[in-house]
Amino acid sequence: MGSAVKPALDVPRIDKGLDDIYVKETSICYVDGQRGRLLYRGFDIQDLAQHSTFEETIFILIHGRLPTRQEFAHARSILAEARAITPDVVRLLRCMPSDAPPIDVLRTAVSYISNFDSERDDPTRAANMRKAQRLIAKVPTIIAAHHRIRNGKRIVPPDPSLGGAEDFLRMVTGRKPDPLSARIMDVALILHADHSMNASAFAAIVSASTLADLYSAIVAAIATLKGPLHGGANEAALRTMLAIAKPEAAEQYVLDTLRNRGRIFGFGHRVYRTYDPRALILREYARQLSELRGQEDLFRISEIMQETTVRELKAKQIYPNVDFYSGLVYHLLGLPMDLFTPVFAVSRVSGWTAHVIEYWDDNRLVRPLDYYVGPTDAAYVPLEERP
Ligand code: CMC
């Protein structure tokens, strides 16, 4: 057996979660974790949630400015026309096991469609902008088509005359949503579109830094979004609320979980030390929808969880994050739980592509170091001499 390396006198500082490491300059997104502010290209998320649309937000993220009216109409129609998916993709979706997690199916399908994009390996900025639009447009259609297929239902093709959020709900449920539901979906997509150098955006950057193509970077991002510490938290948060079942049980659930050193999903954040501004906007929509759908108890459970967790974890500055309310909102919009993380991807693909395109303007291969602490003199024994 070999011995462990003797720690050098100057052991390097190891930043396991890269908490304090800046990996690029950016003008895409700014998160002010102390004041609870979120800006896309300088525009406050509160203004965008109130006045903008997801399509306009995509333009802002990718192009870095507000579109003119003509540019907006043009960009909107390009996205709407690109929503359609080909019979090859539908065939692939039909091949998936019926119990495959939709986020895994999405990851596979995005990888698959890259093979049909004649511009896949064109590294120019203009080609990447076009690929970004195609990806943003097709992700919702893939998710909706797979959802219909796994439920034995007819696929609902996209309707380019509708906005993306409204059409997505229609393609999933088979019904045109009411105007409030369509608007809430639109706002949820605006709110999730980007969030600076989070784990999935970083995964996209790592892949992109090797000069792999845009699709490869987005596949890496989708794979990274899946985990319950990132995009999977919305599903975990709603599961908790449904398991609590009664408002009277909510406070005790939180106290028991914290006593056992468990995590309350949908709370805490690496950057925010106060309320996540996206959570505050979605909370109000959750309240409205719960009243409309006669599910006030569910909202009450979330309120008690929120009050108790914030009270108990005040010293650690733990507050609800966007995922605490997005799961609740999607549930009240009639979306099944395992679509919550894919819906996150519907929106976040706009931020991922913006980050990759920005990074490629000044690319550098991501290649960090790890500090070796294993043996240095392990003796190799040939297989035939081993027991
Ligand atoms: N419930 C209970 N305690 C918590 C929570 C939570 N949700 N979050 C953090 N803490 C405690 C944690 O136990 C630790 O306490 P101590 O110092 O006594 O050991 C302290 O707060 C700091 O926690 P940390 O894990 O070192 O902080 P972090 O910056 O690594 O955590 C986080 C960030 C998001 C991983 C974490 O807050 C968490 O696990 N939250 C639950 C999952 C979740 O909601 N994720 C969605 C994140 S936001 C959307 C996104 O980016 O995808």
Tab-separated table of C-alpha atoms and ligand atoms in Angstrom:
chain	number	residue	atom	x	y	z
A	1	MET	CA	0.000	0.000	0.000
A	2	GLY	CA	1.191	3.481	-0.758
A	3	SER	CA	1.310	6.267	1.745
A	4	ALA	CA	-0.549	9.536	1.526
A	5	VAL	CA	1.263	12.563	0.231
A	6	LYS	CA	2.612	14.645	3.084
A	7	PRO	CA	0.722	17.947	2.955
A	8	ALA	CA	3.002	20.614	1.571
A	9	LEU	CA	3.749	23.541	3.798
A	10	ASP	CA	1.849	25.818	1.452
A	11	VAL	CA	-1.400	23.872	1.046
A	12	PRO	CA	-3.469	25.765	-1.537
A	13	ARG	CA	-6.742	27.329	-0.596
A	14	ILE	CA	-9.472	25.024	-1.899
A	15	ASP	CA	-12.756	26.656	-2.974
A	16	LYS	CA	-14.940	23.591	-3.162
A	17	GLY	CA	-18.162	25.215	-4.319
A	18	LEU	CA	-16.257	28.029	-6.120
A	19	ASP	CA	-18.224	30.347	-3.807
A	20	ASP	CA	-15.968	33.364	-4.108
A	21	ILE	CA	-14.538	32.829	-7.588
A	22	TYR	CA	-15.381	35.143	-10.480
A	23	VAL	CA	-15.024	33.311	-13.823
A	24	LYS	CA	-15.897	36.080	-16.297
A	25	GLU	CA	-17.051	39.653	-16.738
A	26	THR	CA	-20.648	39.857	-17.841
A	27	SER	CA	-23.269	42.398	-18.802
A	28	ILE	CA	-26.111	39.849	-18.881
A	29	CYS	CA	-27.380	39.520	-15.343
A	30	TYR	CA	-26.745	41.112	-11.954
A	31	VAL	CA	-27.898	39.594	-8.678
A	32	ASP	CA	-27.709	41.887	-5.655
A	33	GLY	CA	-27.964	39.301	-2.907
A	34	GLN	CA	-27.943	41.844	-0.076
A	35	ARG	CA	-30.749	44.035	-1.377
A	36	GLY	CA	-32.705	41.303	-3.186
A	37	ARG	CA	-32.451	42.825	-6.663
A	38	LEU	CA	-32.165	41.030	-9.982
A	39	LEU	CA	-31.328	42.816	-13.241
A	40	TYR	CA	-31.195	41.509	-16.814
A	41	ARG	CA	-28.970	43.780	-18.939
A	42	GLY	CA	-29.667	46.508	-16.401
A	43	PHE	CA	-33.459	46.121	-16.422
A	44	ASP	CA	-35.046	45.370	-13.060
A	45	ILE	CA	-36.894	42.055	-12.961
A	46	GLN	CA	-39.825	43.861	-11.278
A	47	ASP	CA	-40.266	46.059	-14.366
A	48	LEU	CA	-39.912	43.144	-16.750
A	49	ALA	CA	-42.415	41.047	-14.774
A	50	GLN	CA	-44.877	43.935	-14.859
A	51	HIS	CA	-44.476	45.204	-18.416
A	52	SER	CA	-42.483	42.798	-20.593
A	53	THR	CA	-43.074	39.405	-22.210
A	54	PHE	CA	-40.887	36.313	-22.318
A	55	GLU	CA	-40.185	36.926	-26.015
A	56	GLU	CA	-38.980	40.454	-25.314
A	57	THR	CA	-36.909	39.221	-22.351
A	58	ILE	CA	-35.201	36.720	-24.668
A	59	PHE	CA	-34.299	39.574	-27.026
A	60	ILE	CA	-32.968	41.654	-24.122
A	61	LEU	CA	-30.801	38.788	-22.849
A	62	ILE	CA	-29.405	37.745	-26.229
A	63	HIS	CA	-28.994	41.197	-27.818
A	64	GLY	CA	-28.333	43.227	-24.691
A	65	ARG	CA	-30.946	45.956	-25.277
A	66	LEU	CA	-34.649	46.606	-25.810
A	67	PRO	CA	-35.870	45.780	-29.326
A	68	THR	CA	-37.511	48.394	-31.518
A	69	ARG	CA	-41.143	47.594	-32.328
A	70	GLN	CA	-40.109	46.233	-35.712
A	71	GLU	CA	-37.285	44.143	-34.252
A	72	PHE	CA	-39.633	42.769	-31.620
A	73	ALA	CA	-42.248	41.713	-34.186
A	74	HIS	CA	-39.527	40.090	-36.287
A	75	ALA	CA	-37.896	38.241	-33.361
A	76	ARG	CA	-41.295	37.080	-32.103
A	77	SER	CA	-42.260	35.636	-35.479
A	78	ILE	CA	-38.897	33.865	-35.877
A	79	LEU	CA	-39.339	32.217	-32.485
A	80	ALA	CA	-42.965	31.289	-33.240
A	81	GLU	CA	-42.086	29.729	-36.603
A	82	ALA	CA	-39.165	27.782	-35.116
A	83	ARG	CA	-41.395	26.121	-32.486
A	84	ALA	CA	-42.276	23.201	-34.762
A	85	ILE	CA	-40.368	19.937	-34.317
A	86	THR	CA	-39.766	17.391	-37.081
A	87	PRO	CA	-41.199	13.842	-37.318
A	88	ASP	CA	-37.706	12.510	-36.451
A	89	VAL	CA	-37.874	14.180	-33.057
A	90	VAL	CA	-41.414	12.914	-32.484
A	91	ARG	CA	-40.227	9.382	-33.332
A	92	LEU	CA	-37.418	9.733	-30.787
A	93	LEU	CA	-39.880	10.917	-28.123
A	94	ARG	CA	-42.129	7.925	-28.848
A	95	CYS	CA	-39.150	5.590	-28.228
A	96	MET	CA	-38.605	6.853	-24.685
A	97	PRO	CA	-39.730	4.621	-21.806
A	98	SER	CA	-43.066	5.928	-20.502
A	99	ASP	CA	-41.591	6.458	-17.030
A	100	ALA	CA	-38.476	8.345	-18.214
A	101	PRO	CA	-38.086	11.629	-16.300
A	102	PRO	CA	-39.082	14.453	-18.706
A	103	ILE	CA	-35.911	16.388	-17.886
A	104	ASP	CA	-33.851	13.389	-19.072
A	105	VAL	CA	-35.965	13.114	-22.209
A	106	LEU	CA	-35.372	16.808	-22.882
A	107	ARG	CA	-31.616	16.366	-22.435
A	108	THR	CA	-31.645	13.446	-24.903
A	109	ALA	CA	-33.851	15.262	-27.429
A	110	VAL	CA	-31.700	18.414	-27.453
A	111	SER	CA	-28.649	16.258	-28.057
A	112	TYR	CA	-30.533	14.481	-30.860
A	113	ILE	CA	-31.764	17.601	-32.684
A	114	SER	CA	-28.225	18.966	-32.867
A	115	ASN	CA	-27.547	16.306	-35.503
A	116	PHE	CA	-30.161	17.833	-37.796
A	117	ASP	CA	-28.952	21.433	-37.529
A	118	SER	CA	-26.809	22.220	-40.559
A	119	GLU	CA	-25.244	25.116	-38.620
A	120	ARG	CA	-24.289	22.979	-35.601
A	121	ASP	CA	-20.548	23.395	-36.040
A	122	ASP	CA	-20.622	26.914	-37.484
A	123	PRO	CA	-18.838	28.882	-34.733
A	124	THR	CA	-19.723	32.383	-35.956
A	125	ARG	CA	-21.633	34.684	-33.647
A	126	ALA	CA	-24.448	35.097	-36.193
A	127	ALA	CA	-24.911	31.323	-36.517
A	128	ASN	CA	-24.879	30.922	-32.734
A	129	MET	CA	-27.574	33.593	-32.379
A	130	ARG	CA	-29.735	31.682	-34.862
A	131	LYS	CA	-29.087	28.374	-33.093
A	132	ALA	CA	-29.976	30.009	-29.780
A	133	GLN	CA	-33.341	31.096	-31.188
A	134	ARG	CA	-34.045	27.621	-32.549
A	135	LEU	CA	-33.170	26.000	-29.226
A	136	ILE	CA	-35.284	28.456	-27.222
A	137	ALA	CA	-38.212	27.894	-29.588
A	138	LYS	CA	-38.069	24.081	-29.684
A	139	VAL	CA	-37.481	23.198	-26.021
A	140	PRO	CA	-41.123	23.885	-24.989
A	141	THR	CA	-42.494	21.935	-27.952
A	142	ILE	CA	-40.304	18.919	-27.122
A	143	ILE	CA	-41.446	18.919	-23.488
A	144	ALA	CA	-45.123	19.277	-24.398
A	145	ALA	CA	-45.007	16.633	-27.152
A	146	HIS	CA	-43.303	14.109	-24.882
A	147	HIS	CA	-45.807	14.796	-22.126
A	148	ARG	CA	-48.721	14.132	-24.495
A	149	ILE	CA	-47.099	10.965	-25.859
A	150	ARG	CA	-46.425	9.463	-22.425
A	151	ASN	CA	-50.060	10.033	-21.502
A	152	GLY	CA	-51.288	8.363	-24.690
A	153	LYS	CA	-52.651	11.658	-26.019
A	154	ARG	CA	-52.531	13.290	-29.416
A	155	ILE	CA	-49.649	15.745	-29.827
A	156	VAL	CA	-50.829	19.360	-30.045
A	157	PRO	CA	-48.763	21.157	-32.688
A	158	PRO	CA	-47.600	24.714	-31.965
A	159	ASP	CA	-49.758	27.676	-32.963
A	160	PRO	CA	-47.430	30.475	-34.159
A	161	SER	CA	-50.181	33.070	-33.689
A	162	LEU	CA	-49.926	32.643	-29.885
A	163	GLY	CA	-47.286	33.877	-27.452
A	164	GLY	CA	-44.775	31.253	-26.314
A	165	ALA	CA	-46.073	30.881	-22.741
A	166	GLU	CA	-49.716	30.593	-23.800
A	167	ASP	CA	-48.840	28.125	-26.553
A	168	PHE	CA	-46.751	26.024	-24.175
A	169	LEU	CA	-49.673	25.601	-21.752
A	170	ARG	CA	-51.957	24.798	-24.696
A	171	MET	CA	-49.547	22.195	-26.094
A	172	VAL	CA	-49.226	20.518	-22.665
A	173	THR	CA	-52.878	20.539	-21.582
A	174	GLY	CA	-54.623	20.490	-24.980
A	175	ARG	CA	-56.669	23.565	-23.969
A	176	LYS	CA	-56.125	27.258	-24.595
A	177	PRO	CA	-55.390	28.697	-21.129
A	178	ASP	CA	-57.390	31.566	-19.638
A	179	PRO	CA	-55.660	34.978	-19.952
A	180	LEU	CA	-54.554	35.097	-16.290
A	181	SER	CA	-52.929	31.637	-16.478
A	182	ALA	CA	-51.201	32.572	-19.745
A	183	ARG	CA	-49.877	35.784	-18.210
A	184	ILE	CA	-48.675	34.033	-15.042
A	185	MET	CA	-46.832	31.445	-17.174
A	186	ASP	CA	-45.273	34.278	-19.165
A	187	VAL	CA	-44.099	36.019	-15.988
A	188	ALA	CA	-42.706	32.752	-14.574
A	189	LEU	CA	-40.675	32.331	-17.766
A	190	ILE	CA	-39.407	35.926	-17.509
A	191	LEU	CA	-38.365	35.356	-13.890
A	192	HIS	CA	-36.399	32.166	-14.584
A	193	ALA	CA	-34.658	33.348	-17.763
A	194	ASP	CA	-31.292	33.983	-16.153
A	195	HIS	CA	-29.566	34.101	-12.816
A	196	SER	CA	-25.875	34.878	-13.345
A	197	MET	CA	-23.217	32.174	-12.923
A	198	ASN	CA	-25.371	29.432	-11.410
A	199	ALA	CA	-24.410	25.742	-11.636
A	200	SER	CA	-26.118	25.045	-14.979
A	201	ALA	CA	-24.814	28.237	-16.626
A	202	PHE	CA	-21.334	27.307	-15.423
A	203	ALA	CA	-21.719	23.782	-16.833
A	204	ALA	CA	-22.629	25.358	-20.181
A	205	ILE	CA	-19.561	27.607	-19.988
A	206	VAL	CA	-17.232	24.711	-19.133
A	207	SER	CA	-18.471	22.793	-22.173
A	208	ALA	CA	-18.388	25.889	-24.404
A	209	SER	CA	-14.861	26.769	-23.299
A	210	THR	CA	-13.578	23.643	-25.085
A	211	LEU	CA	-15.115	25.105	-28.275
A	212	ALA	CA	-17.721	22.366	-28.357
A	213	ASP	CA	-20.912	23.517	-30.117
A	214	LEU	CA	-23.845	25.407	-28.574
A	215	TYR	CA	-26.040	22.301	-28.387
A	216	SER	CA	-23.378	20.432	-26.393
A	217	ALA	CA	-23.205	23.324	-23.941
A	218	ILE	CA	-26.983	23.313	-23.502
A	219	VAL	CA	-27.074	19.537	-22.993
A	220	ALA	CA	-24.511	19.981	-20.182
A	221	ALA	CA	-26.650	22.751	-18.695
A	222	ILE	CA	-29.853	20.683	-18.773
A	223	ALA	CA	-28.040	17.761	-17.116
A	224	THR	CA	-26.858	20.107	-14.365
A	225	LEU	CA	-30.239	21.775	-13.858
A	226	LYS	CA	-31.766	18.417	-12.919
A	227	GLY	CA	-30.447	18.182	-9.348
A	228	PRO	CA	-32.640	19.034	-6.323
A	229	LEU	CA	-30.088	21.587	-5.113
A	230	HIS	CA	-30.671	23.542	-8.343
A	231	GLY	CA	-33.589	23.247	-10.786
A	232	GLY	CA	-35.103	20.225	-9.065
A	233	ALA	CA	-35.877	22.191	-5.890
A	234	ASN	CA	-39.290	23.428	-7.118
A	235	GLU	CA	-40.589	19.870	-7.404
A	236	ALA	CA	-39.120	18.935	-4.022
A	237	ALA	CA	-40.735	22.024	-2.436
A	238	LEU	CA	-44.204	21.212	-3.764
A	239	ARG	CA	-43.880	17.545	-2.745
A	240	THR	CA	-43.204	18.752	0.791
A	241	MET	CA	-46.274	21.032	0.806
A	242	LEU	CA	-48.518	18.237	-0.489
A	243	ALA	CA	-47.082	15.778	2.049
A	244	ILE	CA	-47.773	18.227	4.901
A	245	ALA	CA	-51.393	18.244	3.646
A	246	LYS	CA	-52.895	20.415	6.444
A	247	PRO	CA	-51.962	23.961	7.485
A	248	GLU	CA	-51.996	22.855	11.147
A	249	ALA	CA	-49.109	20.453	10.419
A	250	ALA	CA	-46.864	22.931	8.579
A	251	GLU	CA	-45.094	24.597	11.523
A	252	GLN	CA	-44.298	21.280	13.199
A	253	TYR	CA	-42.953	19.871	9.927
A	254	VAL	CA	-40.486	22.748	9.626
A	255	LEU	CA	-39.436	22.523	13.287
A	256	ASP	CA	-38.926	18.728	13.072
A	257	THR	CA	-36.956	18.994	9.820
A	258	LEU	CA	-34.663	21.672	11.207
A	259	ARG	CA	-34.205	19.795	14.494
A	260	ASN	CA	-33.052	16.769	12.462
A	261	ARG	CA	-30.714	19.064	10.488
A	262	GLY	CA	-32.746	18.509	7.312
A	263	ARG	CA	-33.230	21.020	4.480
A	264	ILE	CA	-36.441	22.811	3.626
A	265	PHE	CA	-36.507	22.822	-0.165
A	266	GLY	CA	-37.123	26.199	-1.732
A	267	PHE	CA	-35.175	28.039	0.985
A	268	GLY	CA	-31.654	29.412	1.070
A	269	HIS	CA	-29.432	30.614	-1.710
A	270	ARG	CA	-25.722	30.973	-2.398
A	271	VAL	CA	-26.158	34.668	-3.269
A	272	TYR	CA	-29.337	36.057	-1.643
A	273	ARG	CA	-29.165	37.060	1.996
A	274	THR	CA	-32.730	38.344	1.879
A	275	TYR	CA	-35.947	37.540	-0.011
A	276	ASP	CA	-35.351	36.421	-3.587
A	277	PRO	CA	-37.261	39.082	-5.615
A	278	ARG	CA	-38.587	36.374	-7.953
A	279	ALA	CA	-40.094	34.532	-4.985
A	280	LEU	CA	-41.982	37.662	-3.879
A	281	ILE	CA	-43.557	38.088	-7.336
A	282	LEU	CA	-44.526	34.432	-7.639
A	283	ARG	CA	-45.880	34.361	-4.085
A	284	GLU	CA	-48.525	36.912	-5.064
A	285	TYR	CA	-49.482	34.854	-8.130
A	286	ALA	CA	-49.629	31.700	-5.987
A	287	ARG	CA	-52.023	33.522	-3.654
A	288	GLN	CA	-54.282	34.644	-6.513
A	289	LEU	CA	-54.295	31.249	-8.211
A	290	SER	CA	-54.929	29.340	-4.984
A	291	GLU	CA	-58.047	31.456	-4.378
A	292	LEU	CA	-59.238	30.978	-7.969
A	293	ARG	CA	-58.672	27.207	-7.830
A	294	GLY	CA	-60.130	26.786	-4.328
A	295	GLN	CA	-56.754	25.578	-2.969
A	296	GLU	CA	-56.335	28.109	-0.197
A	297	ASP	CA	-55.095	25.422	2.208
A	298	LEU	CA	-52.088	24.724	0.035
A	299	PHE	CA	-51.172	28.407	-0.033
A	300	ARG	CA	-51.719	28.602	3.729
A	301	ILE	CA	-49.291	25.693	4.182
A	302	SER	CA	-46.701	27.599	2.150
A	303	GLU	CA	-47.273	30.733	4.242
A	304	ILE	CA	-46.785	28.901	7.531
A	305	MET	CA	-43.692	27.137	6.184
A	306	GLN	CA	-42.331	30.473	5.059
A	307	GLU	CA	-43.021	32.261	8.364
A	308	THR	CA	-41.595	29.408	10.432
A	309	THR	CA	-38.468	28.866	8.329
A	310	VAL	CA	-37.622	32.563	8.114
A	311	ARG	CA	-38.172	32.937	11.879
A	312	GLU	CA	-36.106	29.867	12.803
A	313	LEU	CA	-33.254	30.505	10.332
A	314	LYS	CA	-33.057	34.282	10.635
A	315	ALA	CA	-29.524	34.141	12.013
A	316	LYS	CA	-28.400	32.173	8.926
A	317	GLN	CA	-30.182	34.630	6.588
A	318	ILE	CA	-32.202	31.875	4.948
A	319	TYR	CA	-35.241	33.112	2.984
A	320	PRO	CA	-37.520	31.555	0.356
A	321	ASN	CA	-36.021	31.325	-3.106
A	322	VAL	CA	-37.828	31.254	-6.455
A	323	ASP	CA	-38.312	27.475	-6.314
A	324	PHE	CA	-40.471	27.620	-3.203
A	325	TYR	CA	-43.233	29.352	-5.155
A	326	SER	CA	-42.623	28.298	-8.755
A	327	GLY	CA	-43.593	24.686	-8.000
A	328	LEU	CA	-46.753	25.871	-6.268
A	329	VAL	CA	-47.638	28.189	-9.177
A	330	TYR	CA	-47.036	25.472	-11.806
A	331	HIS	CA	-49.154	23.029	-9.789
A	332	LEU	CA	-51.991	25.559	-9.642
A	333	LEU	CA	-51.608	26.084	-13.414
A	334	GLY	CA	-52.269	22.359	-13.834
A	335	LEU	CA	-48.731	21.252	-14.713
A	336	PRO	CA	-47.579	17.870	-13.356
A	337	MET	CA	-44.695	17.882	-10.903
A	338	ASP	CA	-42.126	16.198	-13.088
A	339	LEU	CA	-42.531	18.990	-15.659
A	340	PHE	CA	-41.440	21.688	-13.215
A	341	THR	CA	-37.719	21.343	-13.871
A	342	PRO	CA	-38.228	21.069	-17.654
A	343	VAL	CA	-40.302	24.280	-17.451
A	344	PHE	CA	-37.328	25.882	-15.700
A	345	ALA	CA	-35.285	24.826	-18.766
A	346	VAL	CA	-37.883	26.325	-21.157
A	347	SER	CA	-36.999	29.676	-19.681
A	348	ARG	CA	-33.339	29.259	-18.691
A	349	VAL	CA	-32.201	28.127	-22.148
A	350	SER	CA	-32.340	31.828	-23.057
A	351	GLY	CA	-29.878	32.742	-20.296
A	352	TRP	CA	-27.606	29.771	-21.009
A	353	THR	CA	-27.286	30.647	-24.686
A	354	ALA	CA	-26.662	34.317	-23.853
A	355	HIS	CA	-23.856	33.342	-21.449
A	356	VAL	CA	-22.209	30.967	-23.918
A	357	ILE	CA	-22.290	33.522	-26.742
A	358	GLU	CA	-20.850	36.174	-24.420
A	359	TYR	CA	-18.124	33.777	-23.206
A	360	TRP	CA	-17.077	32.898	-26.747
A	361	ASP	CA	-16.372	36.587	-27.415
A	362	ASP	CA	-13.332	36.127	-25.170
A	363	ASN	CA	-12.953	32.380	-24.754
A	364	ARG	CA	-10.602	30.682	-22.346
A	365	LEU	CA	-10.560	26.941	-21.663
A	366	VAL	CA	-11.873	26.246	-18.149
A	367	ARG	CA	-9.249	24.084	-16.505
A	368	PRO	CA	-9.054	24.417	-12.718
A	369	LEU	CA	-6.726	22.494	-10.430
A	370	ASP	CA	-7.357	19.874	-7.802
A	371	TYR	CA	-5.026	19.246	-4.881
A	372	TYR	CA	-3.722	15.667	-4.813
A	373	VAL	CA	-3.766	13.972	-1.397
A	374	GLY	CA	-3.561	10.313	-2.527
A	375	PRO	CA	-0.624	7.865	-2.395
A	376	THR	CA	2.540	8.416	-4.445
A	377	ASP	CA	4.248	5.037	-4.187
A	378	ALA	CA	1.513	2.410	-4.751
A	379	ALA	CA	3.161	-0.912	-5.740
A	380	TYR	CA	1.556	-2.549	-8.807
A	381	VAL	CA	0.985	-6.325	-8.343
A	382	PRO	CA	0.329	-8.301	-11.586
A	383	LEU	CA	-3.183	-9.804	-11.701
A	384	GLU	CA	-1.985	-13.431	-11.591
A	385	GLU	CA	-0.086	-12.749	-8.358
A	386	ARG	CA	-3.077	-11.261	-6.620
A	387	PRO	CA	-5.434	-13.361	-4.428
B	1	CMC	N1	-33.057	24.423	4.962
B	1	CMC	C1	-32.440	24.349	6.141
B	1	CMC	N2	-31.220	24.835	6.404
B	1	CMC	C2	-30.585	25.426	5.386
B	1	CMC	C3	-31.158	25.551	4.108
B	1	CMC	C4	-32.436	25.022	3.909
B	1	CMC	N3	-33.039	25.090	2.729
B	1	CMC	N4	-30.293	26.174	3.306
B	1	CMC	C5	-29.201	26.433	4.022
B	1	CMC	N5	-29.375	25.984	5.305
B	1	CMC	C6	-28.426	26.098	6.396
B	1	CMC	C7	-27.392	24.970	6.313
B	1	CMC	O1	-27.798	23.838	7.026
B	1	CMC	C8	-26.154	25.622	6.896
B	1	CMC	O2	-26.268	25.578	8.291
B	1	CMC	P1	-24.943	25.303	9.194
B	1	CMC	O3	-24.041	26.488	8.898
B	1	CMC	O4	-25.457	25.274	10.594
B	1	CMC	O5	-24.363	24.019	8.728
B	1	CMC	C9	-26.292	27.081	6.470
B	1	CMC	O6	-27.696	27.303	6.255
B	1	CMC	C10	-25.555	27.396	5.182
B	1	CMC	O7	-25.900	26.411	4.242
B	1	CMC	P2	-24.984	25.976	3.010
B	1	CMC	O8	-25.476	24.701	2.459
B	1	CMC	O9	-23.534	26.051	3.384
B	1	CMC	O10	-25.242	27.159	2.021
B	1	CMC	P3	-25.104	27.080	0.481
B	1	CMC	O11	-24.813	28.442	0.008
B	1	CMC	O12	-24.188	26.000	0.052
B	1	CMC	O13	-26.591	26.611	0.108
B	1	CMC	C11	-28.346	25.918	-1.202
B	1	CMC	C12	-27.301	27.001	-0.963
B	1	CMC	C13	-29.339	26.455	-2.243
B	1	CMC	C14	-27.666	24.643	-1.735
B	1	CMC	C15	-29.068	25.591	0.132
B	1	CMC	O14	-29.653	26.745	0.668
B	1	CMC	C16	-30.092	24.480	-0.032
B	1	CMC	O15	-29.758	23.284	0.022
B	1	CMC	N6	-31.406	24.872	-0.221
B	1	CMC	C17	-32.435	23.888	-0.506
B	1	CMC	C18	-32.465	23.555	-1.983
B	1	CMC	C19	-32.992	24.696	-2.825
B	1	CMC	O16	-33.989	25.323	-2.485
B	1	CMC	N7	-32.330	24.943	-3.949
B	1	CMC	C20	-32.728	25.985	-4.897
B	1	CMC	C21	-31.723	27.076	-4.969
B	1	CMC	S1	-32.317	28.535	-5.782
B	1	CMC	C22	-32.625	28.130	-7.401
B	1	CMC	C23	-31.470	27.648	-8.160
B	1	CMC	O17	-30.403	28.273	-8.168
B	1	CMC	O18	-31.629	26.618	-8.830
